[in-house]
Each structure stands twice: as structure tokens, then as C-alpha cells.
C-alpha positions as CSV (number, residue, x, y, z in Angstrom):
1,X,-11.5,-5.3,-8.7
2,X,-14.4,-4.6,-6.2
3,X,-12.2,-2.2,-4.3
4,X,-11.2,-0.4,-7.5
5,X,-14.9,0.0,-8.4
6,X,-15.8,1.2,-5.0
7,X,-13.0,3.8,-5.2
8,X,-14.1,5.1,-8.5
9,X,-17.7,5.3,-7.4
10,X,-16.7,7.2,-4.4
11,X,-14.5,9.5,-6.4
12,X,-17.3,10.2,-8.9
13,X,-19.8,10.9,-6.0
14,X,-17.4,13.3,-4.4
15,X,-16.8,15.1,-7.6
16,X,-20.6,15.4,-8.3
17,X,-21.4,16.6,-4.7
18,X,-18.5,19.1,-4.9
19,X,-19.6,20.6,-8.1
20,X,-23.3,20.7,-7.4
21,X,-22.9,22.2,-3.9
22,X,-20.5,24.7,-4.8
23,X,-17.2,25.8,-3.3
24,X,-18.4,26.3,0.2
25,X,-19.8,22.8,0.5
26,X,-16.7,21.4,-1.1
27,X,-14.5,23.1,1.6
28,X,-16.9,21.7,4.3
29,X,-16.5,18.2,2.9
30,X,-12.8,18.6,2.7
31,X,-12.5,19.8,6.3
32,X,-14.6,16.8,7.5
33,X,-12.5,14.3,5.4
34,X,-9.3,15.9,6.9
35,X,-10.6,15.8,10.5
36,X,-11.5,12.0,10.0
37,X,-8.2,11.2,8.5
38,X,-6.5,12.8,11.5
39,X,-8.5,10.8,13.9
40,X,-6.1,8.6,16.0
41,X,-8.3,5.5,15.5
42,X,-8.4,6.0,11.7
43,X,-4.6,6.5,11.7
44,X,-4.0,3.4,13.7
45,X,-6.2,1.4,11.5
46,X,-4.4,2.6,8.5
47,X,-1.0,2.0,9.9
48,X,-2.2,-1.5,11.0
49,X,-3.4,-2.1,7.4
50,X,-0.1,-0.9,5.9
51,X,1.9,-3.2,8.4
52,X,-0.3,-6.2,7.4
53,X,0.3,-5.4,3.7
54,X,4.1,-5.3,4.3
55,X,3.9,-8.6,6.1
56,X,1.9,-10.3,3.3
57,X,4.2,-8.9,0.6
58,X,7.2,-10.3,2.5
59,X,5.6,-13.6,2.9
60,X,4.7,-13.8,-0.7
61,X,8.2,-12.8,-1.8
62,X,9.6,-15.6,0.5
63,X,7.2,-18.1,-0.9
64,X,8.1,-17.2,-4.5
65,X,11.8,-17.3,-3.9
66,X,11.5,-20.6,-2.1
67,X,9.6,-22.2,-5.1
68,X,11.4,-20.5,-8.0
69,X,14.5,-18.8,-6.4
70,X,17.4,-20.5,-8.2
71,X,15.5,-21.4,-11.3
72,X,15.1,-17.8,-12.2
73,X,18.8,-16.9,-12.0
74,X,19.4,-17.8,-15.6
75,X,16.3,-16.1,-17.0
76,X,16.4,-12.7,-15.3
77,X,19.3,-10.1,-15.2
78,X,22.0,-10.9,-12.7
79,X,21.3,-7.8,-10.7
80,X,17.6,-9.0,-10.0
81,X,18.8,-12.5,-9.2
82,X,21.4,-11.1,-6.8
83,X,18.7,-8.9,-5.1
84,X,16.5,-11.9,-4.6
85,X,19.4,-14.0,-3.2
86,X,20.4,-11.1,-0.8
87,X,16.8,-10.7,0.5
88,X,16.5,-14.4,1.0
89,X,19.7,-14.6,3.0
90,X,19.0,-11.4,5.0
91,X,15.7,-12.8,6.4
92,X,13.7,-10.6,8.7
93,X,16.4,-8.8,10.5
94,X,16.9,-5.1,10.7
95,X,14.6,-2.1,10.7
96,X,13.5,-2.7,7.0
97,X,11.0,-5.1,5.6
98,X,11.8,-7.4,2.7
99,X,11.3,-4.8,0.1
100,X,14.0,-2.5,1.5
101,X,11.6,0.0,3.0
102,X,11.2,1.3,6.5
103,X,8.7,-0.4,8.8
104,X,8.0,3.0,10.6
């Protein structure tokens, strides 16, 4: 919740600064933001955070399937139960994470 509030506050501040300073200042802010986002250190940090998020999501999925895996098969559609089973059996192999998305 704290991050969402911070994001909304930043968005509101950016909007106010952009509208009060006019189009020229808005373009200046936008160029600065683009330059920062293209910085290799920022990009590496963002990629590292994304990789950590994928790892945590995978671990959470495995924990849930280990604890409730077979118990849910009667309560959810068979297609969902089959997907959970196939992910559990597949493990960590291949170039995709547990959610079926690429790790690149």
C-alpha cells in the first residue's frame, strides 16, 4: 500500500509540475526521465528487481501447490488443475519461469 501511495503522490506531483511550468518544462522533465531510465545502472537494477520478482513468484507458486496442490483439483476447472500439475512436474528447467514467461 505504501508503494501505491508513493506512486500516486509522484504522479500527482509530476502532473502539477508539468501543468504549472508549461510545455517547455514538461519536455525538459520528460527528457531527464528518459535519460535516467536509459542509464545502464538503472536498467540493471530494474532487471534485477524483475528477476527477483519472478523468482519469488515461482517460489510462492511452488509453496502453494505443495500445500494445496491435489486438494484443489476437485474445486477448480480441470484445465487449471492440469496447468498446476504440469508446472509442478516441469520444475525449473528450460528458458521460461514457472509462469510460462521468458526470463530474458
